């Protein structure tokens, strides 16, 4: 916006200078507007250079909102002295370093697959559990060139995008004996939005890992529009589902002690 304002002001100054005549007053105005015009021109060039250099580092608004909304919803569960480590990747999803590979589909499309692990949040909850939340945006770009009946070549471009949400908990193994054996119960305990599916679930002696697949478009609110998936709500539901399993493991431990 600043670049366009500078450009408009520069154009206005130089148009005004073109309307000046050779009279004494106009000559004075010519001199008075010379340096401001040059300064505005230099500022405009500088603004556009900065804009062209950093425009690809601009994150979507929903990415900023996801971080703030997740922290807001978990604020009561985070210890008052616990640190929160937040990592955001500002580079585009189709950056060369995020390219997983290329292949040709059976229907003749040239495809490129990208993986963008752009979001990561780590903290410690009130009960001592270490929490890590992450999001990976996946992108497949496809193109196909064919020759039409008229002899002209036409290239079509398509792209598919989906997201992977991850929640990982690291707990004290002494409090949750036989946690690794509760994967069947964990799958039954999953309570997720209708458009979100479990992609991977792993339980170990002292950790739990849940990854979900979000194939539809997602948003971060606070007022999610349309049929987009509410990503912060999904994160909370994933966390609550895992805690259902932790609570069940504690009940088993208490029953074992009582017997």
mmCIF file of C-alpha atoms in Angstrom:
data_model
loop_
_atom_site.group_PDB
_atom_site.id
_atom_site.type_symbol
_atom_site.label_atom_id
_atom_site.label_comp_id
_atom_site.label_asym_id
_atom_site.label_seq_id
_atom_site.Cartn_x
_atom_site.Cartn_y
_atom_site.Cartn_z
ATOM 1 C CA UNK A 1 0.000 0.000 0.000
ATOM 2 C CA UNK A 2 2.816 2.422 0.849
ATOM 3 C CA UNK A 3 4.405 1.810 -2.545
ATOM 4 C CA UNK A 4 1.199 2.718 -4.370
ATOM 5 C CA UNK A 5 0.743 5.865 -2.268
ATOM 6 C CA UNK A 6 4.295 6.963 -3.055
ATOM 7 C CA UNK A 7 3.766 6.234 -6.735
ATOM 8 C CA UNK A 8 0.536 8.255 -6.826
ATOM 9 C CA UNK A 9 2.201 11.197 -5.069
ATOM 10 C CA UNK A 10 5.187 11.046 -7.430
ATOM 11 C CA UNK A 11 2.958 11.042 -10.505
ATOM 12 C CA UNK A 12 0.956 13.963 -9.104
ATOM 13 C CA UNK A 13 4.115 16.010 -8.494
ATOM 14 C CA UNK A 14 5.515 15.394 -11.969
ATOM 15 C CA UNK A 15 2.164 16.124 -13.639
ATOM 16 C CA UNK A 16 2.028 19.391 -11.729
ATOM 17 C CA UNK A 17 5.552 20.247 -12.869
ATOM 18 C CA UNK A 18 4.556 19.654 -16.495
ATOM 19 C CA UNK A 19 1.825 22.290 -16.189
ATOM 20 C CA UNK A 20 4.256 25.012 -15.103
ATOM 21 C CA UNK A 21 5.236 27.805 -17.498
ATOM 22 C CA UNK A 22 8.415 29.853 -17.711
ATOM 23 C CA UNK A 23 7.234 32.685 -15.484
ATOM 24 C CA UNK A 24 8.994 33.739 -12.271
ATOM 25 C CA UNK A 25 6.409 32.152 -9.975
ATOM 26 C CA UNK A 26 6.343 28.956 -11.980
ATOM 27 C CA UNK A 27 10.139 28.837 -12.001
ATOM 28 C CA UNK A 28 10.113 29.049 -8.202
ATOM 29 C CA UNK A 29 7.500 26.296 -8.008
ATOM 30 C CA UNK A 30 9.611 24.216 -10.383
ATOM 31 C CA UNK A 31 12.601 24.450 -8.049
ATOM 32 C CA UNK A 32 10.564 23.838 -4.895
ATOM 33 C CA UNK A 33 9.022 20.653 -6.282
ATOM 34 C CA UNK A 34 12.253 19.240 -7.723
ATOM 35 C CA UNK A 35 13.704 17.654 -4.587
ATOM 36 C CA UNK A 36 10.373 16.440 -3.143
ATOM 37 C CA UNK A 37 9.660 14.808 -6.489
ATOM 38 C CA UNK A 38 13.039 13.084 -6.547
ATOM 39 C CA UNK A 39 12.625 11.933 -2.934
ATOM 40 C CA UNK A 40 9.183 10.510 -3.704
ATOM 41 C CA UNK A 41 10.552 8.775 -6.781
ATOM 42 C CA UNK A 42 13.377 7.194 -4.776
ATOM 43 C CA UNK A 43 10.929 6.166 -2.052
ATOM 44 C CA UNK A 44 8.625 4.591 -4.617
ATOM 45 C CA UNK A 45 11.456 2.575 -6.147
ATOM 46 C CA UNK A 46 12.593 1.465 -2.688
ATOM 47 C CA UNK A 47 9.086 0.412 -1.657
ATOM 48 C CA UNK A 48 8.620 -1.647 -4.802
ATOM 49 C CA UNK A 49 12.006 -3.334 -4.360
ATOM 50 C CA UNK A 50 11.080 -4.334 -0.804
ATOM 51 C CA UNK A 51 7.623 -5.464 -1.935
ATOM 52 C CA UNK A 52 8.973 -7.641 -4.747
ATOM 53 C CA UNK A 53 11.582 -9.152 -2.442
ATOM 54 C CA UNK A 54 9.321 -10.044 0.470
ATOM 55 C CA UNK A 55 5.870 -10.561 -1.057
ATOM 56 C CA UNK A 56 6.397 -14.340 -1.220
ATOM 57 C CA UNK A 57 7.019 -14.368 2.534
ATOM 58 C CA UNK A 58 3.498 -13.163 3.316
ATOM 59 C CA UNK A 59 1.510 -15.793 5.205
ATOM 60 C CA UNK A 60 -2.175 -16.393 4.703
ATOM 61 C CA UNK A 61 -4.269 -14.776 7.427
ATOM 62 C CA UNK A 62 -5.611 -18.166 8.505
ATOM 63 C CA UNK A 63 -2.082 -19.264 9.371
ATOM 64 C CA UNK A 64 -1.568 -16.391 11.791
ATOM 65 C CA UNK A 65 -5.038 -16.999 13.204
ATOM 66 C CA UNK A 66 -4.435 -20.722 13.717
ATOM 67 C CA UNK A 67 -1.494 -20.041 16.016
ATOM 68 C CA UNK A 68 -3.359 -17.433 18.077
ATOM 69 C CA UNK A 69 -6.574 -19.465 18.304
ATOM 70 C CA UNK A 70 -4.827 -22.670 19.397
ATOM 71 C CA UNK A 71 -2.926 -20.831 22.129
ATOM 72 C CA UNK A 72 -6.121 -19.052 23.193
ATOM 73 C CA UNK A 73 -8.057 -22.313 23.536
ATOM 74 C CA UNK A 74 -5.276 -24.023 25.477
ATOM 75 C CA UNK A 75 -4.383 -21.082 27.721
ATOM 76 C CA UNK A 76 -6.053 -22.585 30.821
ATOM 77 C CA UNK A 77 -4.238 -25.907 30.382
ATOM 78 C CA UNK A 78 -0.753 -24.442 30.006
ATOM 79 C CA UNK A 79 1.300 -23.982 33.158
ATOM 80 C CA UNK A 80 1.821 -20.357 34.254
ATOM 81 C CA UNK A 81 5.596 -20.767 34.036
ATOM 82 C CA UNK A 82 5.604 -22.997 30.962
ATOM 83 C CA UNK A 83 7.238 -21.672 27.823
ATOM 84 C CA UNK A 84 5.540 -21.893 24.445
ATOM 85 C CA UNK A 85 7.716 -22.556 21.430
ATOM 86 C CA UNK A 86 6.046 -21.501 18.196
ATOM 87 C CA UNK A 87 7.566 -22.013 14.749
ATOM 88 C CA UNK A 88 6.036 -20.635 11.550
ATOM 89 C CA UNK A 89 7.493 -21.173 8.084
ATOM 90 C CA UNK A 90 7.006 -18.072 5.929
ATOM 91 C CA UNK A 91 8.093 -19.613 2.623
ATOM 92 C CA UNK A 92 5.463 -20.676 0.034
ATOM 93 C CA UNK A 93 4.166 -24.222 -0.016
ATOM 94 C CA UNK A 94 5.611 -24.767 -3.502
ATOM 95 C CA UNK A 95 9.140 -23.641 -2.656
ATOM 96 C CA UNK A 96 11.781 -25.800 -4.386
ATOM 97 C CA UNK A 97 13.129 -27.114 -1.075
ATOM 98 C CA UNK A 98 9.666 -28.493 -0.213
ATOM 99 C CA UNK A 99 9.401 -30.575 -3.374
ATOM 100 C CA UNK A 100 9.017 -34.263 -2.527
ATOM 101 C CA UNK A 101 9.235 -35.538 -6.072
ATOM 102 C CA UNK A 102 7.823 -35.598 -9.577
ATOM 103 C CA UNK A 103 5.923 -38.277 -11.437
ATOM 104 C CA UNK A 104 3.645 -38.850 -14.407
ATOM 105 C CA UNK A 105 0.110 -40.007 -13.708
ATOM 106 C CA UNK A 106 -1.500 -42.838 -15.718
ATOM 107 C CA UNK A 107 -3.642 -40.227 -17.488
ATOM 108 C CA UNK A 108 -0.573 -38.306 -18.672
ATOM 109 C CA UNK A 109 -0.393 -35.471 -16.139
ATOM 110 C CA UNK A 110 3.037 -34.241 -15.044
ATOM 111 C CA UNK A 111 2.728 -33.968 -11.259
ATOM 112 C CA UNK A 112 4.824 -32.295 -8.565
ATOM 113 C CA UNK A 113 4.296 -33.124 -4.889
ATOM 114 C CA UNK A 114 5.113 -30.622 -2.144
ATOM 115 C CA UNK A 115 5.130 -30.963 1.636
ATOM 116 C CA UNK A 116 5.073 -27.820 3.789
ATOM 117 C CA UNK A 117 5.553 -28.396 7.567
ATOM 118 C CA UNK A 118 4.805 -24.755 8.275
ATOM 119 C CA UNK A 119 3.392 -24.815 11.829
ATOM 120 C CA UNK A 120 4.743 -26.238 15.085
ATOM 121 C CA UNK A 121 3.826 -25.458 18.691
ATOM 122 C CA UNK A 122 5.364 -27.043 21.783
ATOM 123 C CA UNK A 123 4.591 -26.470 25.449
ATOM 124 C CA UNK A 124 4.059 -28.244 28.768
ATOM 125 C CA UNK A 125 0.577 -28.642 30.228
ATOM 126 C CA UNK A 126 -0.434 -28.264 33.870
ATOM 127 C CA UNK A 127 -0.237 -32.015 34.543
ATOM 128 C CA UNK A 128 3.337 -32.156 33.257
ATOM 129 C CA UNK A 129 2.484 -33.599 29.839
ATOM 130 C CA UNK A 130 4.624 -32.312 26.990
ATOM 131 C CA UNK A 131 2.472 -31.262 24.038
ATOM 132 C CA UNK A 132 3.466 -30.794 20.431
ATOM 133 C CA UNK A 133 1.035 -29.637 17.743
ATOM 134 C CA UNK A 134 1.998 -29.432 14.088
ATOM 135 C CA UNK A 135 0.406 -28.874 10.715
ATOM 136 C CA UNK A 136 1.687 -29.938 7.316
ATOM 137 C CA UNK A 137 0.177 -28.537 4.138
ATOM 138 C CA UNK A 138 0.416 -30.844 1.135
ATOM 139 C CA UNK A 139 0.126 -29.740 -2.479
ATOM 140 C CA UNK A 140 0.052 -31.563 -5.798
ATOM 141 C CA UNK A 141 0.501 -29.444 -8.914
ATOM 142 C CA UNK A 142 -0.388 -31.058 -12.228
ATOM 143 C CA UNK A 143 0.028 -29.955 -15.824
ATOM 144 C CA UNK A 144 -0.692 -31.607 -19.154
ATOM 145 C CA UNK A 145 -0.052 -30.396 -22.702
ATOM 146 C CA UNK A 146 -2.092 -31.732 -25.582
ATOM 147 C CA UNK A 147 -2.557 -30.895 -29.219
ATOM 148 C CA UNK A 148 -6.043 -29.909 -30.294
ATOM 149 C CA UNK A 149 -7.769 -30.848 -33.540
ATOM 150 C CA UNK A 150 -6.770 -27.465 -34.985
ATOM 151 C CA UNK A 151 -3.104 -28.212 -34.388
ATOM 152 C CA UNK A 152 -2.643 -25.840 -31.460
ATOM 153 C CA UNK A 153 -1.015 -26.947 -28.225
ATOM 154 C CA UNK A 154 -2.887 -26.255 -25.015
ATOM 155 C CA UNK A 155 -1.597 -26.722 -21.470
ATOM 156 C CA UNK A 156 -3.936 -27.327 -18.552
ATOM 157 C CA UNK A 157 -2.955 -26.746 -14.931
ATOM 158 C CA UNK A 158 -4.591 -28.203 -11.844
ATOM 159 C CA UNK A 159 -3.691 -28.482 -8.199
ATOM 160 C CA UNK A 160 -4.946 -30.396 -5.179
ATOM 161 C CA UNK A 161 -4.275 -29.375 -1.594
ATOM 162 C CA UNK A 162 -4.871 -31.058 1.747
ATOM 163 C CA UNK A 163 -3.581 -30.753 5.292
ATOM 164 C CA UNK A 164 -2.281 -33.042 8.027
ATOM 165 C CA UNK A 165 -2.807 -32.067 11.672
ATOM 166 C CA UNK A 166 -0.590 -33.702 14.284
ATOM 167 C CA UNK A 167 -0.871 -33.871 18.067
ATOM 168 C CA UNK A 168 1.800 -35.625 20.113
ATOM 169 C CA UNK A 169 1.847 -36.149 23.878
ATOM 170 C CA UNK A 170 4.790 -37.258 25.988
ATOM 171 C CA UNK A 171 3.777 -38.474 29.451
ATOM 172 C CA UNK A 172 5.325 -40.143 32.490
ATOM 173 C CA UNK A 173 5.288 -43.873 31.841
ATOM 174 C CA UNK A 174 4.902 -44.670 35.554
ATOM 175 C CA UNK A 175 1.479 -43.005 35.575
ATOM 176 C CA UNK A 176 0.227 -44.819 32.484
ATOM 177 C CA UNK A 177 1.239 -48.454 32.573
ATOM 178 C CA UNK A 178 0.518 -50.551 29.480
ATOM 179 C CA UNK A 179 -0.316 -47.426 27.482
ATOM 180 C CA UNK A 180 1.148 -49.003 24.354
ATOM 181 C CA UNK A 181 -1.444 -51.807 24.570
ATOM 182 C CA UNK A 182 -4.437 -49.469 24.419
ATOM 183 C CA UNK A 183 -4.412 -48.652 20.707
ATOM 184 C CA UNK A 184 -7.743 -50.445 20.027
ATOM 185 C CA UNK A 185 -9.379 -48.448 22.832
ATOM 186 C CA UNK A 186 -7.738 -45.291 21.518
ATOM 187 C CA UNK A 187 -9.274 -45.739 18.080
ATOM 188 C CA UNK A 188 -12.705 -46.127 19.640
ATOM 189 C CA UNK A 189 -12.146 -42.982 21.713
ATOM 190 C CA UNK A 190 -11.568 -40.754 18.683
ATOM 191 C CA UNK A 191 -14.114 -37.927 18.482
ATOM 192 C CA UNK A 192 -13.386 -35.747 15.460
ATOM 193 C CA UNK A 193 -15.309 -33.426 13.114
ATOM 194 C CA UNK A 194 -17.146 -35.195 10.323
ATOM 195 C CA UNK A 195 -14.763 -34.038 7.579
ATOM 196 C CA UNK A 196 -11.619 -35.087 9.467
ATOM 197 C CA UNK A 197 -10.252 -38.646 9.412
ATOM 198 C CA UNK A 198 -7.592 -40.449 11.433
ATOM 199 C CA UNK A 199 -4.511 -40.878 9.257
ATOM 200 C CA UNK A 200 -2.114 -42.338 11.826
ATOM 201 C CA UNK A 201 -2.327 -43.333 15.490
ATOM 202 C CA UNK A 202 0.606 -44.630 17.520
ATOM 203 C CA UNK A 203 0.894 -45.352 21.243
ATOM 204 C CA UNK A 204 4.121 -46.035 23.097
ATOM 205 C CA UNK A 205 5.081 -46.517 26.715
ATOM 206 C CA UNK A 206 5.432 -42.794 27.317
ATOM 207 C CA UNK A 207 3.973 -41.092 24.251
ATOM 208 C CA UNK A 208 0.962 -40.817 21.969
ATOM 209 C CA UNK A 209 0.868 -39.624 18.384
ATOM 210 C CA UNK A 210 -2.251 -38.756 16.397
ATOM 211 C CA UNK A 211 -2.309 -37.462 12.828
ATOM 212 C CA UNK A 212 -5.507 -36.533 11.041
ATOM 213 C CA UNK A 213 -6.255 -35.866 7.388
ATOM 214 C CA UNK A 214 -8.107 -32.698 6.390
ATOM 215 C CA UNK A 215 -9.026 -32.966 2.721
ATOM 216 C CA UNK A 216 -11.444 -30.033 2.645
ATOM 217 C CA UNK A 217 -10.502 -26.388 2.890
ATOM 218 C CA UNK A 218 -9.803 -25.306 6.463
ATOM 219 C CA UNK A 219 -10.071 -22.082 8.395
ATOM 220 C CA UNK A 220 -8.970 -20.886 11.819
ATOM 221 C CA UNK A 221 -11.869 -18.654 12.807
ATOM 222 C CA UNK A 222 -12.763 -17.324 15.210
ATOM 223 C CA UNK A 223 -15.902 -17.444 13.035
ATOM 224 C CA UNK A 224 -15.394 -20.195 10.468
ATOM 225 C CA UNK A 225 -17.423 -19.525 7.348
ATOM 226 C CA UNK A 226 -19.210 -22.010 5.106
ATOM 227 C CA UNK A 227 -18.314 -25.688 5.262
ATOM 228 C CA UNK A 228 -14.612 -25.158 5.963
ATOM 229 C CA UNK A 229 -13.029 -27.323 8.648
ATOM 230 C CA UNK A 230 -12.450 -25.503 11.941
ATOM 231 C CA UNK A 231 -8.753 -26.269 12.461
ATOM 232 C CA UNK A 232 -8.396 -24.977 16.072
ATOM 233 C CA UNK A 233 -11.502 -26.934 17.106
ATOM 234 C CA UNK A 234 -10.079 -30.035 15.425
ATOM 235 C CA UNK A 235 -6.836 -29.676 17.396
ATOM 236 C CA UNK A 236 -8.760 -29.451 20.672
ATOM 237 C CA UNK A 237 -10.879 -32.501 19.793
ATOM 238 C CA UNK A 238 -7.754 -34.486 18.922
ATOM 239 C CA UNK A 239 -6.215 -33.544 22.261
ATOM 240 C CA UNK A 240 -9.368 -34.453 24.184
ATOM 241 C CA UNK A 241 -9.551 -37.814 22.399
ATOM 242 C CA UNK A 242 -6.012 -38.659 23.469
ATOM 243 C CA UNK A 243 -6.739 -37.594 27.034
ATOM 244 C CA UNK A 244 -9.700 -39.977 27.088
ATOM 245 C CA UNK A 245 -7.182 -42.772 26.602
ATOM 246 C CA UNK A 246 -4.887 -41.382 29.307
ATOM 247 C CA UNK A 247 -7.782 -41.238 31.751
ATOM 248 C CA UNK A 248 -8.709 -44.814 30.893
ATOM 249 C CA UNK A 249 -5.137 -45.967 31.500
ATOM 250 C CA UNK A 250 -5.181 -44.292 34.924
ATOM 251 C CA UNK A 251 -8.415 -46.073 35.772
ATOM 252 C CA UNK A 252 -6.834 -49.409 34.858
ATOM 253 C CA UNK A 253 -3.851 -48.587 37.062
ATOM 254 C CA UNK A 254 -6.102 -47.723 40.007
ATOM 255 C CA UNK A 255 -8.112 -50.916 39.531
ATOM 256 C CA UNK A 256 -4.902 -52.943 39.470
ATOM 257 C CA UNK A 257 -3.790 -51.335 42.740
ATOM 258 C CA UNK A 258 -7.163 -51.964 44.374
ATOM 259 C CA UNK A 259 -7.067 -55.636 43.487
#
